[in-house]
């Protein structure tokens, strides 16, 4: 099996380093102390705390909607999607990462946005069997960092789970 077969979600054009690159660039975020990442080329924008309007009868994963330069964007609470406890503000506000999926913009609500990390594709691992079931269903794999585990999220699968639960 070649690297491109092992890492399709990470390598298929999701690297700033060009085709045939040996590294993947990920925007990192922290949610409930856990580090996650998404391919940098899927990120449209990074937002400071925004005013979010609640949507009546929306699924619990939908935190509401926000106005981004005249465009209405659905806000998805990643804590809820990933089965984590609700956010306790303690005077802190949450940030958002805006992504596009099937022509629609979504704002992924996270506790904190980290840095862009360029990680060697050789260090990418498939999801371990001990990874929480809900996380495995929306993750492409992991990177083992010095002090933590970085879980690489598949934005399409993540948003599909919200749409599936919405339809149920």
JSON list of C-alpha atoms in Angstrom, two decimals:
[
{"chain": "A", "resi": 1, "resn": "UNK", "atom": "CA", "xyz": [0.00, 0.00, 0.00]},
{"chain": "A", "resi": 2, "resn": "UNK", "atom": "CA", "xyz": [1.43, 3.40, -0.96]},
{"chain": "A", "resi": 3, "resn": "UNK", "atom": "CA", "xyz": [1.34, 6.55, 1.16]},
{"chain": "A", "resi": 4, "resn": "UNK", "atom": "CA", "xyz": [-1.42, 8.03, -1.03]},
{"chain": "A", "resi": 5, "resn": "UNK", "atom": "CA", "xyz": [-3.57, 4.94, -0.43]},
{"chain": "A", "resi": 6, "resn": "UNK", "atom": "CA", "xyz": [-3.00, 5.12, 3.34]},
{"chain": "A", "resi": 7, "resn": "UNK", "atom": "CA", "xyz": [-3.63, 8.85, 3.69]},
{"chain": "A", "resi": 8, "resn": "UNK", "atom": "CA", "xyz": [-6.33, 9.85, 1.21]},
{"chain": "A", "resi": 9, "resn": "UNK", "atom": "CA", "xyz": [-8.09, 12.37, 3.43]},
{"chain": "A", "resi": 10, "resn": "UNK", "atom": "CA", "xyz": [-4.84, 13.98, 4.44]},
{"chain": "A", "resi": 11, "resn": "UNK", "atom": "CA", "xyz": [-2.96, 13.97, 1.16]},
{"chain": "A", "resi": 12, "resn": "UNK", "atom": "CA", "xyz": [-5.52, 14.61, -1.59]},
{"chain": "A", "resi": 13, "resn": "UNK", "atom": "CA", "xyz": [-4.46, 18.19, -2.22]},
{"chain": "A", "resi": 14, "resn": "UNK", "atom": "CA", "xyz": [-4.70, 19.20, 1.42]},
{"chain": "A", "resi": 15, "resn": "UNK", "atom": "CA", "xyz": [-1.10, 20.28, 1.76]},
{"chain": "A", "resi": 16, "resn": "UNK", "atom": "CA", "xyz": [0.30, 23.74, 1.21]},
{"chain": "A", "resi": 17, "resn": "UNK", "atom": "CA", "xyz": [3.56, 22.12, 0.18]},
{"chain": "A", "resi": 18, "resn": "UNK", "atom": "CA", "xyz": [2.22, 21.00, -3.21]},
{"chain": "A", "resi": 19, "resn": "UNK", "atom": "CA", "xyz": [1.53, 17.69, -4.85]},
{"chain": "A", "resi": 20, "resn": "UNK", "atom": "CA", "xyz": [3.86, 14.87, -3.92]},
{"chain": "A", "resi": 21, "resn": "UNK", "atom": "CA", "xyz": [4.55, 16.62, -0.63]},
{"chain": "A", "resi": 22, "resn": "UNK", "atom": "CA", "xyz": [5.80, 14.62, 2.32]},
{"chain": "A", "resi": 23, "resn": "UNK", "atom": "CA", "xyz": [3.98, 16.82, 4.85]},
{"chain": "A", "resi": 24, "resn": "UNK", "atom": "CA", "xyz": [0.38, 17.74, 5.61]},
{"chain": "A", "resi": 25, "resn": "UNK", "atom": "CA", "xyz": [-0.60, 21.16, 6.90]},
{"chain": "A", "resi": 26, "resn": "UNK", "atom": "CA", "xyz": [-3.31, 21.16, 9.55]},
{"chain": "A", "resi": 27, "resn": "UNK", "atom": "CA", "xyz": [-5.08, 23.95, 11.43]},
{"chain": "A", "resi": 28, "resn": "UNK", "atom": "CA", "xyz": [-5.15, 22.81, 15.04]},
{"chain": "A", "resi": 29, "resn": "UNK", "atom": "CA", "xyz": [-7.84, 23.48, 17.61]},
{"chain": "A", "resi": 30, "resn": "UNK", "atom": "CA", "xyz": [-8.49, 22.52, 21.20]},
{"chain": "A", "resi": 31, "resn": "UNK", "atom": "CA", "xyz": [-11.82, 21.22, 22.42]},
{"chain": "A", "resi": 32, "resn": "UNK", "atom": "CA", "xyz": [-12.15, 20.22, 26.09]},
{"chain": "A", "resi": 33, "resn": "UNK", "atom": "CA", "xyz": [-8.35, 19.91, 26.34]},
{"chain": "A", "resi": 34, "resn": "UNK", "atom": "CA", "xyz": [-8.06, 17.58, 23.32]},
{"chain": "A", "resi": 35, "resn": "UNK", "atom": "CA", "xyz": [-6.14, 18.68, 20.21]},
{"chain": "A", "resi": 36, "resn": "UNK", "atom": "CA", "xyz": [-7.85, 18.22, 16.84]},
{"chain": "A", "resi": 37, "resn": "UNK", "atom": "CA", "xyz": [-6.82, 19.26, 13.36]},
{"chain": "A", "resi": 38, "resn": "UNK", "atom": "CA", "xyz": [-8.33, 19.80, 9.92]},
{"chain": "A", "resi": 39, "resn": "UNK", "atom": "CA", "xyz": [-6.51, 20.22, 6.61]},
{"chain": "A", "resi": 40, "resn": "UNK", "atom": "CA", "xyz": [-5.61, 23.88, 6.14]},
{"chain": "A", "resi": 41, "resn": "UNK", "atom": "CA", "xyz": [-6.99, 24.03, 2.60]},
{"chain": "A", "resi": 42, "resn": "UNK", "atom": "CA", "xyz": [-10.47, 23.25, 3.93]},
{"chain": "A", "resi": 43, "resn": "UNK", "atom": "CA", "xyz": [-10.41, 26.33, 6.17]},
{"chain": "A", "resi": 44, "resn": "UNK", "atom": "CA", "xyz": [-12.10, 29.40, 4.70]},
{"chain": "A", "resi": 45, "resn": "UNK", "atom": "CA", "xyz": [-11.75, 31.71, 7.70]},
{"chain": "A", "resi": 46, "resn": "UNK", "atom": "CA", "xyz": [-10.93, 31.86, 11.40]},
{"chain": "A", "resi": 47, "resn": "UNK", "atom": "CA", "xyz": [-13.26, 33.98, 13.53]},
{"chain": "A", "resi": 48, "resn": "UNK", "atom": "CA", "xyz": [-12.95, 35.59, 16.92]},
{"chain": "A", "resi": 49, "resn": "UNK", "atom": "CA", "xyz": [-16.02, 35.20, 19.14]},
{"chain": "A", "resi": 50, "resn": "UNK", "atom": "CA", "xyz": [-19.16, 36.15, 17.19]},
{"chain": "A", "resi": 51, "resn": "UNK", "atom": "CA", "xyz": [-22.76, 36.88, 18.04]},
{"chain": "A", "resi": 52, "resn": "UNK", "atom": "CA", "xyz": [-24.63, 33.64, 17.40]},
{"chain": "A", "resi": 53, "resn": "UNK", "atom": "CA", "xyz": [-28.40, 33.63, 16.89]},
{"chain": "A", "resi": 54, "resn": "UNK", "atom": "CA", "xyz": [-30.16, 30.53, 18.22]},
{"chain": "A", "resi": 55, "resn": "UNK", "atom": "CA", "xyz": [-32.31, 28.59, 15.75]},
{"chain": "A", "resi": 56, "resn": "UNK", "atom": "CA", "xyz": [-35.57, 27.25, 17.23]},
{"chain": "A", "resi": 57, "resn": "UNK", "atom": "CA", "xyz": [-36.01, 23.46, 16.97]},
{"chain": "A", "resi": 58, "resn": "UNK", "atom": "CA", "xyz": [-32.51, 22.99, 15.55]},
{"chain": "A", "resi": 59, "resn": "UNK", "atom": "CA", "xyz": [-30.62, 19.79, 16.44]},
{"chain": "A", "resi": 60, "resn": "UNK", "atom": "CA", "xyz": [-28.49, 20.06, 19.58]},
{"chain": "A", "resi": 61, "resn": "UNK", "atom": "CA", "xyz": [-25.28, 20.10, 17.46]},
{"chain": "A", "resi": 62, "resn": "UNK", "atom": "CA", "xyz": [-26.41, 23.32, 15.75]},
{"chain": "A", "resi": 63, "resn": "UNK", "atom": "CA", "xyz": [-25.46, 26.18, 18.07]},
{"chain": "A", "resi": 64, "resn": "UNK", "atom": "CA", "xyz": [-27.22, 28.69, 15.81]},
{"chain": "A", "resi": 65, "resn": "UNK", "atom": "CA", "xyz": [-26.33, 30.95, 12.90]},
{"chain": "A", "resi": 66, "resn": "UNK", "atom": "CA", "xyz": [-24.06, 33.92, 12.37]},
{"chain": "A", "resi": 67, "resn": "UNK", "atom": "CA", "xyz": [-23.71, 36.59, 9.72]},
{"chain": "A", "resi": 68, "resn": "UNK", "atom": "CA", "xyz": [-20.38, 36.45, 7.88]},
{"chain": "A", "resi": 69, "resn": "UNK", "atom": "CA", "xyz": [-20.06, 39.37, 5.50]},
{"chain": "A", "resi": 70, "resn": "UNK", "atom": "CA", "xyz": [-23.75, 39.22, 4.59]},
{"chain": "A", "resi": 71, "resn": "UNK", "atom": "CA", "xyz": [-23.89, 35.43, 4.33]},
{"chain": "A", "resi": 72, "resn": "UNK", "atom": "CA", "xyz": [-25.78, 33.32, 6.88]},
{"chain": "A", "resi": 73, "resn": "UNK", "atom": "CA", "xyz": [-23.53, 30.57, 8.25]},
{"chain": "A", "resi": 74, "resn": "UNK", "atom": "CA", "xyz": [-24.68, 27.59, 10.31]},
{"chain": "A", "resi": 75, "resn": "UNK", "atom": "CA", "xyz": [-22.70, 27.25, 13.56]},
{"chain": "A", "resi": 76, "resn": "UNK", "atom": "CA", "xyz": [-21.87, 23.68, 14.61]},
{"chain": "A", "resi": 77, "resn": "UNK", "atom": "CA", "xyz": [-20.87, 23.01, 18.24]},
{"chain": "A", "resi": 78, "resn": "UNK", "atom": "CA", "xyz": [-18.01, 20.51, 17.98]},
{"chain": "A", "resi": 79, "resn": "UNK", "atom": "CA", "xyz": [-18.20, 19.72, 21.72]},
{"chain": "A", "resi": 80, "resn": "UNK", "atom": "CA", "xyz": [-21.72, 18.42, 21.17]},
{"chain": "A", "resi": 81, "resn": "UNK", "atom": "CA", "xyz": [-20.81, 16.58, 17.93]},
{"chain": "A", "resi": 82, "resn": "UNK", "atom": "CA", "xyz": [-17.93, 14.81, 19.66]},
{"chain": "A", "resi": 83, "resn": "UNK", "atom": "CA", "xyz": [-19.84, 13.88, 22.82]},
{"chain": "A", "resi": 84, "resn": "UNK", "atom": "CA", "xyz": [-17.97, 16.25, 25.11]},
{"chain": "A", "resi": 85, "resn": "UNK", "atom": "CA", "xyz": [-19.37, 18.15, 28.10]},
{"chain": "A", "resi": 86, "resn": "UNK", "atom": "CA", "xyz": [-20.90, 21.60, 27.48]},
{"chain": "A", "resi": 87, "resn": "UNK", "atom": "CA", "xyz": [-18.57, 24.60, 27.44]},
{"chain": "A", "resi": 88, "resn": "UNK", "atom": "CA", "xyz": [-18.17, 26.47, 30.73]},
{"chain": "A", "resi": 89, "resn": "UNK", "atom": "CA", "xyz": [-17.30, 30.02, 29.79]},
{"chain": "A", "resi": 90, "resn": "UNK", "atom": "CA", "xyz": [-15.63, 31.28, 33.00]},
{"chain": "A", "resi": 91, "resn": "UNK", "atom": "CA", "xyz": [-15.35, 34.62, 31.19]},
{"chain": "A", "resi": 92, "resn": "UNK", "atom": "CA", "xyz": [-13.88, 33.02, 28.06]},
{"chain": "A", "resi": 93, "resn": "UNK", "atom": "CA", "xyz": [-15.45, 33.03, 24.62]},
{"chain": "A", "resi": 94, "resn": "UNK", "atom": "CA", "xyz": [-15.21, 30.39, 21.93]},
{"chain": "A", "resi": 95, "resn": "UNK", "atom": "CA", "xyz": [-13.74, 30.84, 18.46]},
{"chain": "A", "resi": 96, "resn": "UNK", "atom": "CA", "xyz": [-14.84, 29.48, 15.10]},
{"chain": "A", "resi": 97, "resn": "UNK", "atom": "CA", "xyz": [-13.25, 27.88, 12.06]},
{"chain": "A", "resi": 98, "resn": "UNK", "atom": "CA", "xyz": [-15.26, 28.44, 8.89]},
{"chain": "A", "resi": 99, "resn": "UNK", "atom": "CA", "xyz": [-15.25, 25.57, 6.39]},
{"chain": "A", "resi": 100, "resn": "UNK", "atom": "CA", "xyz": [-17.08, 24.92, 3.15]},
{"chain": "A", "resi": 101, "resn": "UNK", "atom": "CA", "xyz": [-18.89, 21.66, 2.52]},
{"chain": "A", "resi": 102, "resn": "UNK", "atom": "CA", "xyz": [-21.01, 20.94, -0.56]},
{"chain": "A", "resi": 103, "resn": "UNK", "atom": "CA", "xyz": [-21.26, 24.65, -1.41]},
{"chain": "A", "resi": 104, "resn": "UNK", "atom": "CA", "xyz": [-22.40, 25.70, 2.07]},
{"chain": "A", "resi": 105, "resn": "UNK", "atom": "CA", "xyz": [-20.38, 27.51, 4.75]},
{"chain": "A", "resi": 106, "resn": "UNK", "atom": "CA", "xyz": [-20.29, 26.13, 8.28]},
{"chain": "A", "resi": 107, "resn": "UNK", "atom": "CA", "xyz": [-18.70, 27.63, 11.37]},
{"chain": "A", "resi": 108, "resn": "UNK", "atom": "CA", "xyz": [-17.15, 25.02, 13.66]},
{"chain": "A", "resi": 109, "resn": "UNK", "atom": "CA", "xyz": [-17.30, 26.28, 17.24]},
{"chain": "A", "resi": 110, "resn": "UNK", "atom": "CA", "xyz": [-14.14, 25.36, 19.19]},
{"chain": "A", "resi": 111, "resn": "UNK", "atom": "CA", "xyz": [-12.66, 26.28, 22.57]},
{"chain": "A", "resi": 112, "resn": "UNK", "atom": "CA", "xyz": [-9.38, 27.57, 21.18]},
{"chain": "A", "resi": 113, "resn": "UNK", "atom": "CA", "xyz": [-7.65, 27.77, 17.82]},
{"chain": "A", "resi": 114, "resn": "UNK", "atom": "CA", "xyz": [-4.05, 26.65, 17.77]},
{"chain": "A", "resi": 115, "resn": "UNK", "atom": "CA", "xyz": [-1.44, 26.96, 15.09]},
{"chain": "A", "resi": 116, "resn": "UNK", "atom": "CA", "xyz": [-0.95, 25.61, 11.60]},
{"chain": "A", "resi": 117, "resn": "UNK", "atom": "CA", "xyz": [1.21, 22.52, 11.93]},
{"chain": "A", "resi": 118, "resn": "UNK", "atom": "CA", "xyz": [3.14, 20.93, 9.09]},
{"chain": "A", "resi": 119, "resn": "UNK", "atom": "CA", "xyz": [3.41, 17.26, 10.01]},
{"chain": "A", "resi": 120, "resn": "UNK", "atom": "CA", "xyz": [5.25, 14.46, 8.19]},
{"chain": "A", "resi": 121, "resn": "UNK", "atom": "CA", "xyz": [2.88, 12.09, 6.40]},
{"chain": "A", "resi": 122, "resn": "UNK", "atom": "CA", "xyz": [5.07, 9.22, 7.61]},
{"chain": "A", "resi": 123, "resn": "UNK", "atom": "CA", "xyz": [3.93, 10.00, 11.20]},
{"chain": "A", "resi": 124, "resn": "UNK", "atom": "CA", "xyz": [0.22, 9.77, 10.31]},
{"chain": "A", "resi": 125, "resn": "UNK", "atom": "CA", "xyz": [-1.50, 6.72, 11.85]},
{"chain": "A", "resi": 126, "resn": "UNK", "atom": "CA", "xyz": [-4.92, 5.19, 11.33]},
{"chain": "A", "resi": 127, "resn": "UNK", "atom": "CA", "xyz": [-7.45, 5.54, 14.13]},
{"chain": "A", "resi": 128, "resn": "UNK", "atom": "CA", "xyz": [-6.48, 3.35, 17.09]},
{"chain": "A", "resi": 129, "resn": "UNK", "atom": "CA", "xyz": [-9.19, 0.92, 18.23]},
{"chain": "A", "resi": 130, "resn": "UNK", "atom": "CA", "xyz": [-9.18, 2.62, 21.64]},
{"chain": "A", "resi": 131, "resn": "UNK", "atom": "CA", "xyz": [-10.26, 5.96, 20.15]},
{"chain": "A", "resi": 132, "resn": "UNK", "atom": "CA", "xyz": [-13.78, 6.86, 21.26]},
{"chain": "A", "resi": 133, "resn": "UNK", "atom": "CA", "xyz": [-16.33, 5.40, 18.79]},
{"chain": "A", "resi": 134, "resn": "UNK", "atom": "CA", "xyz": [-17.90, 8.76, 17.85]},
{"chain": "A", "resi": 135, "resn": "UNK", "atom": "CA", "xyz": [-14.44, 10.25, 17.21]},
{"chain": "A", "resi": 136, "resn": "UNK", "atom": "CA", "xyz": [-13.42, 7.26, 15.05]},
{"chain": "A", "resi": 137, "resn": "UNK", "atom": "CA", "xyz": [-16.46, 7.80, 12.86]},
{"chain": "A", "resi": 138, "resn": "UNK", "atom": "CA", "xyz": [-15.42, 11.40, 12.00]},
{"chain": "A", "resi": 139, "resn": "UNK", "atom": "CA", "xyz": [-11.61, 11.13, 12.10]},
{"chain": "A", "resi": 140, "resn": "UNK", "atom": "CA", "xyz": [-9.23, 10.13, 9.32]},
{"chain": "A", "resi": 141, "resn": "UNK", "atom": "CA", "xyz": [-6.45, 9.25, 11.76]},
{"chain": "A", "resi": 142, "resn": "UNK", "atom": "CA", "xyz": [-4.06, 10.63, 14.33]},
{"chain": "A", "resi": 143, "resn": "UNK", "atom": "CA", "xyz": [-0.62, 12.12, 14.89]},
{"chain": "A", "resi": 144, "resn": "UNK", "atom": "CA", "xyz": [1.23, 11.44, 18.13]},
{"chain": "A", "resi": 145, "resn": "UNK", "atom": "CA", "xyz": [2.68, 14.75, 19.31]},
{"chain": "A", "resi": 146, "resn": "UNK", "atom": "CA", "xyz": [5.17, 15.21, 22.16]},
{"chain": "A", "resi": 147, "resn": "UNK", "atom": "CA", "xyz": [2.57, 15.85, 24.85]},
{"chain": "A", "resi": 148, "resn": "UNK", "atom": "CA", "xyz": [-0.71, 14.86, 23.19]},
{"chain": "A", "resi": 149, "resn": "UNK", "atom": "CA", "xyz": [-2.59, 13.08, 20.47]},
{"chain": "A", "resi": 150, "resn": "UNK", "atom": "CA", "xyz": [-3.78, 15.13, 17.49]},
{"chain": "A", "resi": 151, "resn": "UNK", "atom": "CA", "xyz": [-6.99, 13.71, 16.01]},
{"chain": "A", "resi": 152, "resn": "UNK", "atom": "CA", "xyz": [-7.44, 14.66, 12.33]},
{"chain": "A", "resi": 153, "resn": "UNK", "atom": "CA", "xyz": [-11.10, 15.35, 11.59]},
{"chain": "A", "resi": 154, "resn": "UNK", "atom": "CA", "xyz": [-12.84, 14.66, 8.29]},
{"chain": "A", "resi": 155, "resn": "UNK", "atom": "CA", "xyz": [-15.05, 17.74, 7.87]},
{"chain": "A", "resi": 156, "resn": "UNK", "atom": "CA", "xyz": [-17.44, 16.05, 5.42]},
{"chain": "A", "resi": 157, "resn": "UNK", "atom": "CA", "xyz": [-18.05, 13.08, 7.69]},
{"chain": "A", "resi": 158, "resn": "UNK", "atom": "CA", "xyz": [-18.42, 15.36, 10.71]},
{"chain": "A", "resi": 159, "resn": "UNK", "atom": "CA", "xyz": [-21.07, 17.48, 8.99]},
{"chain": "A", "resi": 160, "resn": "UNK", "atom": "CA", "xyz": [-22.77, 14.38, 7.57]},
{"chain": "A", "resi": 161, "resn": "UNK", "atom": "CA", "xyz": [-23.29, 13.08, 11.13]},
{"chain": "A", "resi": 162, "resn": "UNK", "atom": "CA", "xyz": [-25.02, 16.36, 12.03]},
{"chain": "A", "resi": 163, "resn": "UNK", "atom": "CA", "xyz": [-27.24, 16.15, 8.93]},
{"chain": "A", "resi": 164, "resn": "UNK", "atom": "CA", "xyz": [-28.03, 12.49, 9.65]},
{"chain": "A", "resi": 165, "resn": "UNK", "atom": "CA", "xyz": [-29.04, 13.23, 13.24]},
{"chain": "A", "resi": 166, "resn": "UNK", "atom": "CA", "xyz": [-31.02, 16.23, 11.99]},
{"chain": "A", "resi": 167, "resn": "UNK", "atom": "CA", "xyz": [-33.03, 13.98, 9.64]},
{"chain": "A", "resi": 168, "resn": "UNK", "atom": "CA", "xyz": [-33.74, 11.40, 12.37]}
]
